[in-house]
GROMACS .gro file of C-alpha atoms in nm:
model
  189
    1MET     CA    1   1.185   2.332  -0.834
    2ASN     CA    2   1.186   2.053  -1.082
    3LEU     CA    3   0.916   1.771  -1.045
    4GLN     CA    4   1.163   1.541  -0.892
    5GLU     CA    5   1.301   1.828  -0.660
    6GLN     CA    6   0.911   1.842  -0.546
    7LYS     CA    7   0.884   1.488  -0.481
    8ARG     CA    8   1.228   1.481  -0.278
    9TRP     CA    9   1.111   1.769  -0.086
   10VAL     CA   10   0.761   1.597  -0.041
   11ARG     CA   11   0.882   1.250   0.095
   12LYS     CA   12   1.134   1.449   0.311
   13LYS     CA   13   0.848   1.627   0.476
   14ALA     CA   14   0.636   1.346   0.541
   15ALA     CA   15   0.909   1.130   0.690
   16GLN     CA   16   1.006   1.409   0.915
   17LYS     CA   17   0.641   1.405   1.012
   18LEU     CA   18   0.609   1.049   1.083
   19ASN     CA   19   0.913   1.000   1.289
   20GLN     CA   20   0.762   1.221   1.559
   21TYR     CA   21   0.509   0.973   1.590
   22SER     CA   22   0.544   0.640   1.857
   23ASP     CA   23   0.550   0.310   1.738
   24GLU     CA   24   0.257   0.265   1.998
   25TRP     CA   25   0.087   0.581   1.780
   26ILE     CA   26   0.127   0.404   1.478
   27GLN     CA   27  -0.024   0.093   1.602
   28LYS     CA   28  -0.298   0.242   1.735
   29GLU     CA   29  -0.368   0.444   1.453
   30SER     CA   30  -0.346   0.159   1.208
   31ARG     CA   31  -0.600  -0.040   1.377
   32LYS     CA   32  -0.827   0.240   1.291
   33ILE     CA   33  -0.743   0.202   0.950
   34GLN     CA   34  -0.745  -0.163   0.938
   35ASP     CA   35  -1.104  -0.151   1.052
   36HIS     CA   36  -1.173   0.066   0.747
   37VAL     CA   37  -1.053  -0.190   0.527
   38LEU     CA   38  -1.185  -0.506   0.652
   39GLU     CA   39  -1.536  -0.314   0.672
   40SER     CA   40  -1.495  -0.230   0.299
   41GLU     CA   41  -1.723  -0.343   0.025
   42GLY     CA   42  -1.409  -0.409  -0.211
   43TYR     CA   43  -1.246  -0.590   0.049
   44ARG     CA   44  -1.539  -0.791   0.167
   45ARG     CA   45  -1.632  -0.919  -0.171
   46ALA     CA   46  -1.294  -1.001  -0.334
   47ASP     CA   47  -1.193  -1.354  -0.343
   48THR     CA   48  -0.822  -1.248  -0.436
   49ILE     CA   49  -0.665  -0.961  -0.269
   50PHE     CA   50  -0.327  -0.800  -0.332
   51CYS     CA   51  -0.129  -0.619  -0.006
   52TYR     CA   52   0.201  -0.486   0.075
   53VAL     CA   53   0.353  -0.602   0.372
   54SER     CA   54   0.424  -0.343   0.602
   55PHE     CA   55   0.745  -0.195   0.720
   56ALA     CA   56   0.924   0.031   0.977
   57LYS     CA   57   0.641   0.311   1.018
   58GLU     CA   58   0.404   0.228   0.739
   59VAL     CA   59   0.041   0.121   0.828
   60ASN     CA   60   0.023  -0.206   0.967
   61VAL     CA   61  -0.110  -0.419   0.733
   62ILE     CA   62  -0.058  -0.759   0.852
   63PRO     CA   63  -0.372  -0.769   1.046
   64ILE     CA   64  -0.556  -0.701   0.711
   65ILE     CA   65  -0.338  -1.002   0.547
   66GLU     CA   66  -0.402  -1.249   0.842
   67ASP     CA   67  -0.776  -1.188   0.800
   68ALA     CA   68  -0.794  -1.241   0.417
   69LEU     CA   69  -0.594  -1.557   0.485
   70ARG     CA   70  -0.843  -1.676   0.790
   71THR     CA   71  -1.160  -1.599   0.584
   72GLY     CA   72  -1.043  -1.780   0.289
   73LYS     CA   73  -0.914  -1.508   0.030
   74ARG     CA   74  -0.668  -1.575  -0.183
   75VAL     CA   75  -0.380  -1.327  -0.092
   76GLY     CA   76  -0.123  -1.194  -0.302
   77VAL     CA   77   0.203  -1.011  -0.163
   78PRO     CA   78   0.496  -0.790  -0.403
   79LEU     CA   79   0.811  -0.944  -0.474
   80CYS     CA   80   1.070  -0.736  -0.617
   81ILE     CA   81   1.221  -0.899  -0.930
   82GLY     CA   82   1.440  -0.681  -1.042
   83LYS     CA   83   1.527  -0.328  -1.019
   84GLY     CA   84   1.173  -0.125  -1.046
   85MET     CA   85   1.007  -0.404  -1.107
   86MET     CA   86   0.768  -0.637  -0.906
   87GLU     CA   87   0.476  -0.913  -0.908
   88VAL     CA   88   0.250  -1.058  -0.670
   89ARG     CA   89   0.321  -1.381  -0.513
   90GLU     CA   90   0.029  -1.622  -0.303
   91ILE     CA   91   0.061  -1.685   0.013
   92ARG     CA   92  -0.103  -1.945   0.199
   93SER     CA   93   0.007  -1.837   0.563
   94MET     CA   94   0.250  -1.580   0.726
   95ASP     CA   95   0.518  -1.834   0.772
   96GLU     CA   96   0.554  -1.816   0.391
   97LEU     CA   97   0.725  -1.453   0.407
   98GLN     CA   98   1.068  -1.407   0.446
   99PRO     CA   99   1.331  -1.103   0.449
  100GLY     CA  100   1.400  -0.968   0.136
  101ALA     CA  101   1.491  -0.620  -0.042
  102TYR     CA  102   1.536  -0.382   0.164
  103GLY     CA  103   1.466  -0.620   0.479
  104ILE     CA  104   1.102  -0.609   0.375
  105LEU     CA  105   0.908  -0.922   0.437
  106GLU     CA  106   0.877  -1.123   0.094
  107PRO     CA  107   0.732  -1.441  -0.031
  108LYS     CA  108   0.980  -1.726  -0.003
  109LYS     CA  109   1.070  -1.904  -0.335
  110GLY     CA  110   0.860  -2.146  -0.475
  111THR     CA  111   0.553  -1.942  -0.444
  112ARG     CA  112   0.299  -1.934  -0.697
  113LYS     CA  113   0.251  -1.612  -0.903
  114VAL     CA  114  -0.080  -1.434  -0.907
  115ASP     CA  115  -0.186  -1.307  -1.227
  116LYS     CA  116  -0.292  -0.956  -1.261
  117HIS     CA  117  -0.657  -0.992  -1.359
  118GLU     CA  118  -0.726  -1.245  -1.065
  119ILE     CA  119  -0.673  -0.989  -0.843
  120GLN     CA  120  -1.037  -0.794  -0.751
  121TYR     CA  121  -0.881  -0.530  -0.454
  122ALA     CA  122  -0.536  -0.368  -0.348
  123VAL     CA  123  -0.391  -0.270  -0.052
  124ILE     CA  124  -0.115  -0.028  -0.145
  125PRO     CA  125   0.152   0.146   0.087
  126CYS     CA  126   0.269   0.509   0.049
  127VAL     CA  127   0.511   0.751   0.227
  128THR     CA  128   0.187   1.036   0.163
  129CYS     CA  129  -0.082   1.118  -0.041
  130ASP     CA  130  -0.357   1.368  -0.107
  131LYS     CA  131  -0.719   1.304  -0.077
  132LEU     CA  132  -0.748   1.287  -0.471
  133GLY     CA  133  -0.620   0.948  -0.485
  134ASN     CA  134  -0.244   1.042  -0.586
  135ARG     CA  135   0.055   0.873  -0.389
  136MET     CA  136   0.389   0.951  -0.326
  137GLY     CA  137   0.608   0.633  -0.319
  138HIS     CA  138   0.948   0.592  -0.258
  139GLY     CA  139   1.055   0.680  -0.599
  140ALA     CA  140   1.162   0.357  -0.726
  141GLY     CA  141   0.856   0.343  -0.957
  142TYR     CA  142   0.801  -0.023  -0.872
  143TYR     CA  143   0.381   0.016  -0.766
  144ASP     CA  144   0.331   0.243  -1.050
  145ARG     CA  145   0.500   0.046  -1.297
  146TYR     CA  146   0.288  -0.273  -1.167
  147LEU     CA  147  -0.031  -0.077  -1.126
  148SER     CA  148  -0.011   0.109  -1.509
  149ASP     CA  149  -0.262  -0.153  -1.643
  150ALA     CA  150  -0.447  -0.296  -1.346
  151ASP     CA  151  -0.836  -0.280  -1.374
  152PHE     CA  152  -0.890  -0.396  -1.011
  153ILE     CA  153  -0.955  -0.157  -0.716
  154LYS     CA  154  -0.682   0.036  -0.566
  155THR     CA  155  -0.666   0.133  -0.201
  156ILE     CA  156  -0.394   0.331  -0.063
  157LEU     CA  157  -0.364   0.351   0.299
  158CYS     CA  158  -0.213   0.701   0.470
  159PHE     CA  159  -0.210   0.858   0.820
  160GLU     CA  160  -0.446   1.158   0.833
  161GLU     CA  161  -0.176   1.382   0.973
  162ILE     CA  162   0.073   1.332   0.706
  163MET     CA  163  -0.145   1.326   0.419
  164VAL     CA  164  -0.051   1.654   0.166
  165GLN     CA  165  -0.307   1.924   0.009
  166GLU     CA  166  -0.146   1.799  -0.357
  167ILE     CA  167   0.102   1.545  -0.470
  168PRO     CA  168   0.315   1.670  -0.768
  169THR     CA  169   0.239   1.406  -1.043
  170ASP     CA  170   0.359   1.316  -1.363
  171LEU     CA  171   0.261   1.102  -1.669
  172TYR     CA  172   0.357   0.760  -1.488
  173ASP     CA  173   0.221   0.810  -1.190
  174VAL     CA  174  -0.104   0.575  -1.092
  175ARG     CA  175  -0.426   0.752  -0.927
  176MET     CA  176  -0.594   0.534  -0.646
  177ASP     CA  177  -0.985   0.444  -0.612
  178TYR     CA  178  -0.986   0.502  -0.206
  179VAL     CA  179  -0.767   0.669   0.023
  180ILE     CA  180  -0.824   0.540   0.366
  181SER     CA  181  -0.732   0.730   0.653
  182GLN     CA  182  -0.812   0.668   1.063
  183ASN     CA  183  -1.108   0.895   0.948
  184GLY     CA  184  -1.224   0.654   0.715
  185ALA     CA  185  -1.233   0.589   0.334
  186ILE     CA  186  -1.243   0.850   0.054
  187LYS     CA  187  -1.354   0.734  -0.301
  188VAL     CA  188  -1.166   0.910  -0.541
  189VAL     CA  189  -1.405   1.039  -0.851
   0.00000   0.00000   0.00000
């Protein structure tokens, strides 16, 4: 099995596992993960954060975004700008989001671009990950391209139940600094 086949297989297995859990379970377990993020030193110290907007059965990050807005942090969320390409746009309220590519909420036109060097802390999604900070996205490469030269703290959120022993990786896969599940945060060395 080549690397791309391995990745497809891991994505498929993770999705099958996740589909076994109810929306109520997703919300309950997401709250535990949210608490770990909100209590983390990296999040608390950051003036500018970058956070994905959760979709379907991903870890719900809306309360993290709302907390950041309420506490005066500058909040950037992803905007797809082309095939495999994204940039980060600032939102000042949840009202500045609208359905975009794949039905995922993204910033409305007219929102200001956030330069990568301004970001101090990022909350990154995954289909699954391992405890070494390797993530498996949906395979389009948006995040790996964006994060390839990032120097801010990169935190991945994942339900413990869908984590795998080892993610197959290649040269372009960007390792995260922290993995946060319901059981707490793991600093990747």
